[in-house]
Amino acid sequence: MIKITIIPGDGIGKEVMNAATHVLDSLELNLDYIYASAGYECFQKTGSTIPDETIKLTKKTSATLFGAVTTVPGHKSAIISLRKELDLYANIRPVKSYPGINSLFKDLDFVIIRENSEGLYSGLEDYTREGAVARRVITRRASERISRFAFDYAKKTGRKKVTAVHKANVLKKTDGVFKDSFYKVGEEYPDLEKEDFYVDATAMYFLTKPQIFDVLVTTNLFGDILSDEGAGLVGGLGLIPSANIGDKQGLFEPVHGSAPDIEGKGIANPVAMLLSTSMMLKYLKMEYEAENLEKAISAVLKNGKVVTPDLGGNYSTMDMAREVSKQIKIQNHS
Ligand code: NAD
C-alpha cells in the first residue's frame, strides 16, 4: 500500500477533494489515504493553521494531496509553511489548452517552473519608520537547483527549450545571480535550447505569442503572477493544477483557493484538483494511470455535457467526478 496524506482544507477544497478520492477509487490503486487538517476550520478547532501532526504526517507519506484553505489573517499560511517544511522548492504549473474549453488560445502546452523557496516570498518583511521593507533573497544554490530541475524536467518530458524569466536590467544583483546560474547549469544540457526574457516582455508575449514557450523557469513572485496569467489563457482557475516538488517529497494542489462565494453549493469545478491528482500519480511512477486519468478528464471536457457552471454547464462537482470515473471504466474496457 502506498500511503498518501490528504488535506482537504476549507470551502471548496473539501468538495473537490471528495471528487478526487472518488475518481482515485475508480482507478483501483493500492493507495492508503490518511487524512490531516490545515487551514481556517483547523485553526478554529486547534488554534493552529498547520498543526505539527499534519507536517509530520506529510513527511512520512509518499505524497500529499492538498485541496485549498481559507487564509487566517495574521497567522501562518498552511501551504507556504508546508512548502518550507518539506523544502518543496519547485512549483510546476502546466498551461495547457483542452478541447471543448472556451479559452483565449486552443493550442497551448507549456510549463512554468517557479522557484518556491526564496525570492520576495522569503518572509523577510519589516516595518520601518517610513513604511515597510521586504528582502528579495536570491541565492546561487537555489537558482542553480531550480535551473537544474527545469532542464531535467525538459529533458525527461521531451521538451526542447527552457526560457529563464527575470528582470536583471533593474534587479541587477539578485536577478543577475539568477540569470548567470541558469546559463551556468545550462552548459550541462547541450541538447536543450536556452533563452532568457525580461518578465515584463514575457507578460506581453503570453498575450501576443504564447505558442513560443515550452518550459519557463523563474523566481517566486514572477512565477506566481505569470502562472495565474497562464491560467487565464486556457480557461481559468477551475482548470489549473500544480505540483510542489522537493528532493524527498511532493505535494499536489489546484491553483485556486477555497472560493467562499460558491462554497457549499456543490458546483466547484473539480478539474484542477483531478489534474493535480494525475500529476501526483505521475510522481508516484504510476504513469499509465496518470495518463488514463488525464485522458478521461479531457474526454469529459471535450464532450462538454456534464460540466460545472463555470464551464457553462449545470452539473455538480460530484456529477463531473462520476462522469470522469465512468470514462475511466470505458477506457479500461476499450
Ligand atoms: P479563489 O481561487 O478561492 O476564487 C477566485 C474566484 O474563482 C472565485 O470567484 C471562485 O468562485 C472562482 N473559483 C475558484 N476555484 C473554482 C473552481 N474550482 N470552480 C469554479 N470556480 C472557482 O480565490 P479568492 O476568492 O481570492 O480566495 C478565497 C480564499 O482562498 C482566501 O482566503 C485566499 O487567501 C485563499 N487561497 C488559498 C489558496 C490555497 O489554498 N492554495 C490559493 C488561493 C487563495
PDB file of C-alpha atoms in Angstrom, residues 47-278:
ATOM      1  CA  GLY A  47      -5.546  27.213  17.357  1.00  0.00           C
ATOM      2  CA  SER A  48      -3.116  26.361  14.532  1.00  0.00           C
ATOM      3  CA  THR A  49      -3.478  26.720  10.758  1.00  0.00           C
ATOM      4  CA  ILE A  50      -0.975  23.924  10.252  1.00  0.00           C
ATOM      5  CA  PRO A  51      -0.556  21.583  13.254  1.00  0.00           C
ATOM      6  CA  ASP A  52       2.745  19.737  13.791  1.00  0.00           C
ATOM      7  CA  GLU A  53       0.994  16.352  13.337  1.00  0.00           C
ATOM      8  CA  THR A  54      -0.025  17.375   9.810  1.00  0.00           C
ATOM      9  CA  ILE A  55       3.544  18.363   8.923  1.00  0.00           C
ATOM     10  CA  LYS A  56       4.930  15.138  10.458  1.00  0.00           C
ATOM     11  CA  LEU A  57       2.454  13.037   8.500  1.00  0.00           C
ATOM     12  CA  THR A  58       3.317  14.673   5.169  1.00  0.00           C
ATOM     13  CA  LYS A  59       6.984  13.831   5.815  1.00  0.00           C
ATOM     14  CA  LYS A  60       6.168  10.174   6.413  1.00  0.00           C
ATOM     15  CA  THR A  61       3.869   9.501   3.456  1.00  0.00           C
ATOM     16  CA  SER A  62       4.833   9.144  -0.208  1.00  0.00           C
ATOM     17  CA  ALA A  63       2.914  12.208  -1.429  1.00  0.00           C
ATOM     18  CA  THR A  64       0.340  14.792  -0.314  1.00  0.00           C
ATOM     19  CA  LEU A  65      -2.871  15.892  -1.977  1.00  0.00           C
ATOM     20  CA  PHE A  66      -3.947  19.358  -0.846  1.00  0.00           C
ATOM     21  CA  GLY A  67      -7.389  20.918  -1.559  1.00  0.00           C
ATOM     22  CA  ALA A  68      -7.454  24.611  -0.633  1.00  0.00           C
ATOM     23  CA  VAL A  69      -7.522  26.634   2.577  1.00  0.00           C
ATOM     24  CA  THR A  70      -9.040  29.919   3.666  1.00  0.00           C
ATOM     25  CA  THR A  71      -6.354  32.311   4.858  1.00  0.00           C
ATOM     26  CA  VAL A  72      -6.432  33.285   8.540  1.00  0.00           C
ATOM     27  CA  PRO A  73      -5.141  36.883   8.625  1.00  0.00           C
ATOM     28  CA  GLY A  74      -2.101  37.335  10.837  1.00  0.00           C
ATOM     29  CA  HIS A  75      -1.404  33.579  11.069  1.00  0.00           C
ATOM     30  CA  LYS A  76       0.950  31.223   9.249  1.00  0.00           C
ATOM     31  CA  SER A  77      -0.117  30.235   5.747  1.00  0.00           C
ATOM     32  CA  ALA A  78      -0.639  26.463   5.753  1.00  0.00           C
ATOM     33  CA  ILE A  79       0.567  25.987   2.191  1.00  0.00           C
ATOM     34  CA  ILE A  80       3.611  28.260   2.471  1.00  0.00           C
ATOM     35  CA  SER A  81       4.570  26.505   5.742  1.00  0.00           C
ATOM     36  CA  LEU A  82       4.304  23.099   4.079  1.00  0.00           C
ATOM     37  CA  ARG A  83       6.405  24.243   1.114  1.00  0.00           C
ATOM     38  CA  LYS A  84       9.071  25.439   3.556  1.00  0.00           C
ATOM     39  CA  GLU A  85       8.943  22.479   5.957  1.00  0.00           C
ATOM     40  CA  LEU A  86       9.154  19.907   3.159  1.00  0.00           C
ATOM     41  CA  ASP A  87      11.615  22.006   1.120  1.00  0.00           C
ATOM     42  CA  LEU A  88       9.303  21.835  -1.895  1.00  0.00           C
ATOM     43  CA  TYR A  89      11.493  24.146  -3.921  1.00  0.00           C
ATOM     44  CA  ALA A  90       9.987  23.609  -7.369  1.00  0.00           C
ATOM     45  CA  ASN A  91       6.448  24.597  -8.276  1.00  0.00           C
ATOM     46  CA  ILE A  92       5.290  23.134 -11.584  1.00  0.00           C
ATOM     47  CA  ARG A  93       2.317  24.737 -13.261  1.00  0.00           C
ATOM     48  CA  PRO A  94       1.288  23.413 -16.677  1.00  0.00           C
ATOM     49  CA  VAL A  95      -0.547  25.765 -19.032  1.00  0.00           C
ATOM     50  CA  LYS A  96      -2.422  23.506 -21.424  1.00  0.00           C
ATOM     51  CA  SER A  97      -5.468  24.049 -23.635  1.00  0.00           C
ATOM     52  CA  TYR A  98      -8.133  21.342 -23.575  1.00  0.00           C
ATOM     53  CA  PRO A  99     -10.605  20.820 -26.428  1.00  0.00           C
ATOM     54  CA  GLY A 100     -14.122  21.923 -25.516  1.00  0.00           C
ATOM     55  CA  ILE A 101     -12.941  24.762 -23.293  1.00  0.00           C
ATOM     56  CA  ASN A 102     -13.777  28.295 -24.275  1.00  0.00           C
ATOM     57  CA  SER A 103     -10.284  29.707 -23.888  1.00  0.00           C
ATOM     58  CA  LEU A 104      -8.222  32.511 -25.413  1.00  0.00           C
ATOM     59  CA  PHE A 105      -5.868  30.038 -27.128  1.00  0.00           C
ATOM     60  CA  LYS A 106      -6.620  26.498 -28.321  1.00  0.00           C
ATOM     61  CA  ASP A 107      -3.111  25.236 -28.921  1.00  0.00           C
ATOM     62  CA  LEU A 108      -1.065  25.880 -25.800  1.00  0.00           C
ATOM     63  CA  ASP A 109       1.069  23.371 -23.954  1.00  0.00           C
ATOM     64  CA  PHE A 110       3.838  24.881 -21.890  1.00  0.00           C
ATOM     65  CA  VAL A 111       5.012  24.584 -18.298  1.00  0.00           C
ATOM     66  CA  ILE A 112       6.018  27.231 -15.768  1.00  0.00           C
ATOM     67  CA  ILE A 113       8.573  26.162 -13.180  1.00  0.00           C
ATOM     68  CA  ARG A 114       8.658  28.589 -10.297  1.00  0.00           C
ATOM     69  CA  GLU A 115      11.309  28.767  -7.582  1.00  0.00           C
ATOM     70  CA  ASN A 116       9.281  28.165  -4.447  1.00  0.00           C
ATOM     71  CA  SER A 117      11.649  28.687  -1.533  1.00  0.00           C
ATOM     72  CA  GLU A 118      13.063  32.220  -1.623  1.00  0.00           C
ATOM     73  CA  GLY A 119      12.801  35.471  -3.616  1.00  0.00           C
ATOM     74  CA  LEU A 120      10.260  38.010  -2.389  1.00  0.00           C
ATOM     75  CA  TYR A 121       8.347  35.256  -0.543  1.00  0.00           C
ATOM     76  CA  SER A 122      11.190  34.613   1.907  1.00  0.00           C
ATOM     77  CA  GLY A 123       9.041  36.102   4.661  1.00  0.00           C
ATOM     78  CA  LEU A 124      11.640  38.768   5.462  1.00  0.00           C
ATOM     79  CA  GLU A 125       9.429  41.819   5.857  1.00  0.00           C
ATOM     80  CA  ASP A 126       9.882  44.567   8.390  1.00  0.00           C
ATOM     81  CA  TYR A 127       8.109  47.767   9.277  1.00  0.00           C
ATOM     82  CA  THR A 128      10.327  50.808   9.100  1.00  0.00           C
ATOM     83  CA  ARG A 129       9.729  54.392  10.176  1.00  0.00           C
ATOM     84  CA  GLU A 130       8.718  55.229   6.606  1.00  0.00           C
ATOM     85  CA  GLY A 131       6.567  52.162   5.900  1.00  0.00           C
ATOM     86  CA  ALA A 132       7.853  48.626   5.337  1.00  0.00           C
ATOM     87  CA  VAL A 133      10.634  46.746   3.537  1.00  0.00           C
ATOM     88  CA  ALA A 134      10.733  43.219   2.088  1.00  0.00           C
ATOM     89  CA  ARG A 135      14.024  41.478   1.285  1.00  0.00           C
ATOM     90  CA  ARG A 136      14.324  39.627  -2.002  1.00  0.00           C
ATOM     91  CA  VAL A 137      16.720  36.775  -1.312  1.00  0.00           C
ATOM     92  CA  ILE A 138      18.223  35.088  -4.375  1.00  0.00           C
ATOM     93  CA  THR A 139      20.966  32.548  -3.701  1.00  0.00           C
ATOM     94  CA  ARG A 140      23.223  30.784  -6.181  1.00  0.00           C
ATOM     95  CA  ARG A 141      22.344  27.458  -4.575  1.00  0.00           C
ATOM     96  CA  ALA A 142      18.566  27.851  -5.058  1.00  0.00           C
ATOM     97  CA  SER A 143      18.946  29.400  -8.524  1.00  0.00           C
ATOM     98  CA  GLU A 144      21.147  26.558  -9.742  1.00  0.00           C
ATOM     99  CA  ARG A 145      18.873  23.979  -8.108  1.00  0.00           C
ATOM    100  CA  ILE A 146      15.722  25.303  -9.810  1.00  0.00           C
ATOM    101  CA  SER A 147      17.525  25.716 -13.152  1.00  0.00           C
ATOM    102  CA  ARG A 148      18.753  22.127 -12.979  1.00  0.00           C
ATOM    103  CA  PHE A 149      15.225  21.000 -12.083  1.00  0.00           C
ATOM    104  CA  ALA A 150      13.828  22.841 -15.123  1.00  0.00           C
ATOM    105  CA  PHE A 151      16.428  21.406 -17.517  1.00  0.00           C
ATOM    106  CA  ASP A 152      15.936  17.883 -16.137  1.00  0.00           C
ATOM    107  CA  TYR A 153      12.168  18.290 -16.418  1.00  0.00           C
ATOM    108  CA  ALA A 154      12.508  19.449 -20.050  1.00  0.00           C
ATOM    109  CA  LYS A 155      14.773  16.520 -20.884  1.00  0.00           C
ATOM    110  CA  LYS A 156      12.553  13.948 -19.170  1.00  0.00           C
ATOM    111  CA  THR A 157       9.365  15.190 -20.799  1.00  0.00           C
ATOM    112  CA  GLY A 158      10.823  15.518 -24.305  1.00  0.00           C
ATOM    113  CA  ARG A 159      10.650  19.288 -24.431  1.00  0.00           C
ATOM    114  CA  LYS A 160      13.099  21.325 -26.470  1.00  0.00           C
ATOM    115  CA  LYS A 161      13.611  24.739 -24.896  1.00  0.00           C
ATOM    116  CA  VAL A 162      13.951  26.357 -21.473  1.00  0.00           C
ATOM    117  CA  THR A 163      13.341  30.101 -21.053  1.00  0.00           C
ATOM    118  CA  ALA A 164      14.596  31.917 -17.965  1.00  0.00           C
ATOM    119  CA  VAL A 165      12.404  34.856 -16.915  1.00  0.00           C
ATOM    120  CA  HIS A 166      13.917  37.678 -14.830  1.00  0.00           C
ATOM    121  CA  LYS A 167      14.369  41.435 -14.576  1.00  0.00           C
ATOM    122  CA  ALA A 168      18.159  41.604 -14.500  1.00  0.00           C
ATOM    123  CA  ASN A 169      18.261  45.018 -16.173  1.00  0.00           C
ATOM    124  CA  VAL A 170      16.810  46.570 -12.998  1.00  0.00           C
ATOM    125  CA  LEU A 171      17.344  43.930 -10.291  1.00  0.00           C
ATOM    126  CA  LYS A 172      20.960  43.724 -11.414  1.00  0.00           C
ATOM    127  CA  LYS A 173      22.373  41.800  -8.470  1.00  0.00           C
ATOM    128  CA  THR A 174      19.572  39.412  -7.466  1.00  0.00           C
ATOM    129  CA  ASP A 175      18.404  38.585 -10.972  1.00  0.00           C
ATOM    130  CA  GLY A 176      21.995  38.759 -12.182  1.00  0.00           C
ATOM    131  CA  VAL A 177      22.698  35.776  -9.899  1.00  0.00           C
ATOM    132  CA  PHE A 178      19.574  34.006 -11.165  1.00  0.00           C
ATOM    133  CA  LYS A 179      20.385  34.545 -14.854  1.00  0.00           C
ATOM    134  CA  ASP A 180      24.069  33.587 -14.501  1.00  0.00           C
ATOM    135  CA  SER A 181      23.111  30.414 -12.585  1.00  0.00           C
ATOM    136  CA  PHE A 182      20.645  29.483 -15.349  1.00  0.00           C
ATOM    137  CA  TYR A 183      23.281  29.710 -18.097  1.00  0.00           C
ATOM    138  CA  LYS A 184      25.967  28.040 -15.959  1.00  0.00           C
ATOM    139  CA  VAL A 185      23.758  24.999 -15.294  1.00  0.00           C
ATOM    140  CA  GLY A 186      22.519  25.122 -18.890  1.00  0.00           C
ATOM    141  CA  GLU A 187      26.007  24.202 -20.117  1.00  0.00           C
ATOM    142  CA  GLU A 188      25.341  20.697 -18.779  1.00  0.00           C
ATOM    143  CA  TYR A 189      22.399  20.360 -21.206  1.00  0.00           C
ATOM    144  CA  PRO A 190      23.830  20.938 -24.702  1.00  0.00           C
ATOM    145  CA  ASP A 191      20.781  19.396 -26.424  1.00  0.00           C
ATOM    146  CA  LEU A 192      18.299  21.887 -24.984  1.00  0.00           C
ATOM    147  CA  GLU A 193      17.732  25.344 -26.395  1.00  0.00           C
ATOM    148  CA  LYS A 194      18.165  28.174 -23.855  1.00  0.00           C
ATOM    149  CA  GLU A 195      16.959  31.759 -23.883  1.00  0.00           C
ATOM    150  CA  ASP A 196      16.034  34.442 -21.379  1.00  0.00           C
ATOM    151  CA  PHE A 197      13.432  37.204 -21.362  1.00  0.00           C
ATOM    152  CA  TYR A 198      12.562  40.086 -19.065  1.00  0.00           C
ATOM    153  CA  VAL A 199       9.413  39.417 -17.061  1.00  0.00           C
ATOM    154  CA  ASP A 200       7.530  42.411 -18.481  1.00  0.00           C
ATOM    155  CA  ALA A 201       8.193  41.265 -22.063  1.00  0.00           C
ATOM    156  CA  THR A 202       7.172  37.727 -21.061  1.00  0.00           C
ATOM    157  CA  ALA A 203       3.853  39.007 -19.682  1.00  0.00           C
ATOM    158  CA  MET A 204       3.191  40.608 -23.072  1.00  0.00           C
ATOM    159  CA  TYR A 205       4.306  37.536 -25.070  1.00  0.00           C
ATOM    160  CA  PHE A 206       1.843  35.447 -23.018  1.00  0.00           C
ATOM    161  CA  LEU A 207      -0.895  37.518 -24.651  1.00  0.00           C
ATOM    162  CA  THR A 208       0.603  38.006 -28.118  1.00  0.00           C
ATOM    163  CA  LYS A 209       2.505  34.791 -28.929  1.00  0.00           C
ATOM    164  CA  PRO A 210       2.316  32.254 -26.059  1.00  0.00           C
ATOM    165  CA  GLN A 211       2.955  29.404 -28.526  1.00  0.00           C
ATOM    166  CA  ILE A 212       6.684  30.233 -28.426  1.00  0.00           C
ATOM    167  CA  PHE A 213       7.017  28.869 -24.873  1.00  0.00           C
ATOM    168  CA  ASP A 214       7.961  25.334 -23.866  1.00  0.00           C
ATOM    169  CA  VAL A 215       9.410  25.324 -20.321  1.00  0.00           C
ATOM    170  CA  LEU A 216       9.845  28.567 -18.357  1.00  0.00           C
ATOM    171  CA  VAL A 217      11.854  28.894 -15.166  1.00  0.00           C
ATOM    172  CA  THR A 218      11.591  31.919 -12.923  1.00  0.00           C
ATOM    173  CA  THR A 219      11.765  33.331  -9.408  1.00  0.00           C
ATOM    174  CA  ASN A 220       8.985  33.101  -6.818  1.00  0.00           C
ATOM    175  CA  LEU A 221       6.869  36.242  -7.311  1.00  0.00           C
ATOM    176  CA  PHE A 222       7.250  36.384 -11.111  1.00  0.00           C
ATOM    177  CA  GLY A 223       6.260  32.691 -11.283  1.00  0.00           C
ATOM    178  CA  ASP A 224       3.210  33.274  -9.124  1.00  0.00           C
ATOM    179  CA  ILE A 225       1.948  36.118 -11.299  1.00  0.00           C
ATOM    180  CA  LEU A 226       2.793  34.540 -14.668  1.00  0.00           C
ATOM    181  CA  SER A 227       1.115  31.262 -13.739  1.00  0.00           C
ATOM    182  CA  ASP A 228      -2.180  32.997 -12.954  1.00  0.00           C
ATOM    183  CA  GLU A 229      -1.848  34.818 -16.276  1.00  0.00           C
ATOM    184  CA  GLY A 230      -1.255  31.390 -17.809  1.00  0.00           C
ATOM    185  CA  ALA A 231      -4.442  30.117 -16.148  1.00  0.00           C
ATOM    186  CA  GLY A 232      -6.338  32.979 -17.779  1.00  0.00           C
ATOM    187  CA  LEU A 233      -5.039  31.918 -21.205  1.00  0.00           C
ATOM    188  CA  VAL A 234      -6.525  28.436 -21.041  1.00  0.00           C
ATOM    189  CA  GLY A 235      -9.889  28.785 -19.319  1.00  0.00           C
ATOM    190  CA  GLY A 236      -9.496  29.912 -15.727  1.00  0.00           C
ATOM    191  CA  LEU A 237      -8.702  28.835 -12.203  1.00  0.00           C
ATOM    192  CA  GLY A 238     -11.020  25.822 -12.055  1.00  0.00           C
ATOM    193  CA  LEU A 239      -8.791  24.015 -14.574  1.00  0.00           C
ATOM    194  CA  ILE A 240      -5.218  24.609 -13.430  1.00  0.00           C
ATOM    195  CA  PRO A 241      -3.287  22.039 -11.400  1.00  0.00           C
ATOM    196  CA  SER A 242       0.108  22.339  -9.734  1.00  0.00           C
ATOM    197  CA  ALA A 243       2.834  20.239  -8.187  1.00  0.00           C
ATOM    198  CA  ASN A 244       5.229  21.306  -5.433  1.00  0.00           C
ATOM    199  CA  ILE A 245       8.317  19.131  -5.611  1.00  0.00           C
ATOM    200  CA  GLY A 246      11.360  18.699  -3.377  1.00  0.00           C
ATOM    201  CA  ASP A 247      14.127  16.125  -3.297  1.00  0.00           C
ATOM    202  CA  LYS A 248      12.162  13.932  -0.855  1.00  0.00           C
ATOM    203  CA  GLN A 249       8.501  14.987  -1.038  1.00  0.00           C
ATOM    204  CA  GLY A 250       5.772  16.029  -3.441  1.00  0.00           C
ATOM    205  CA  LEU A 251       2.575  17.984  -2.735  1.00  0.00           C
ATOM    206  CA  PHE A 252      -0.134  18.398  -5.361  1.00  0.00           C
ATOM    207  CA  GLU A 253      -2.822  21.098  -5.293  1.00  0.00           C
ATOM    208  CA  PRO A 254      -5.158  23.048  -7.559  1.00  0.00           C
ATOM    209  CA  VAL A 255      -4.065  26.645  -8.083  1.00  0.00           C
ATOM    210  CA  HIS A 256      -7.402  28.018  -6.829  1.00  0.00           C
ATOM    211  CA  GLY A 257      -8.374  28.875  -3.249  1.00  0.00           C
ATOM    212  CA  SER A 258     -11.347  27.938  -1.045  1.00  0.00           C
ATOM    213  CA  ALA A 259     -13.806  30.094  -3.074  1.00  0.00           C
ATOM    214  CA  PRO A 260     -16.158  31.259  -0.272  1.00  0.00           C
ATOM    215  CA  ASP A 261     -18.540  32.699  -2.908  1.00  0.00           C
ATOM    216  CA  ILE A 262     -19.524  29.213  -4.134  1.00  0.00           C
ATOM    217  CA  GLU A 263     -18.727  27.148  -1.022  1.00  0.00           C
ATOM    218  CA  GLY A 264     -21.409  24.621  -0.022  1.00  0.00           C
ATOM    219  CA  LYS A 265     -23.229  24.807  -3.360  1.00  0.00           C
ATOM    220  CA  GLY A 266     -21.535  21.701  -4.757  1.00  0.00           C
ATOM    221  CA  ILE A 267     -20.724  23.431  -8.033  1.00  0.00           C
ATOM    222  CA  ALA A 268     -16.938  23.831  -7.843  1.00  0.00           C
ATOM    223  CA  ASN A 269     -15.119  22.621 -10.920  1.00  0.00           C
ATOM    224  CA  PRO A 270     -13.105  19.535  -9.844  1.00  0.00           C
ATOM    225  CA  VAL A 271     -10.778  19.530 -12.888  1.00  0.00           C
ATOM    226  CA  ALA A 272      -7.861  21.459 -11.313  1.00  0.00           C
ATOM    227  CA  MET A 273      -7.902  19.025  -8.381  1.00  0.00           C
ATOM    228  CA  LEU A 274      -8.212  15.992 -10.673  1.00  0.00           C
ATOM    229  CA  LEU A 275      -5.335  17.145 -12.896  1.00  0.00           C
ATOM    230  CA  SER A 276      -3.264  17.715  -9.733  1.00  0.00           C
ATOM    231  CA  THR A 277      -4.118  14.129  -8.774  1.00  0.00           C
ATOM    232  CA  SER A 278      -2.889  12.973 -12.174  1.00  0.00           C
TER     233      SER A 278
END
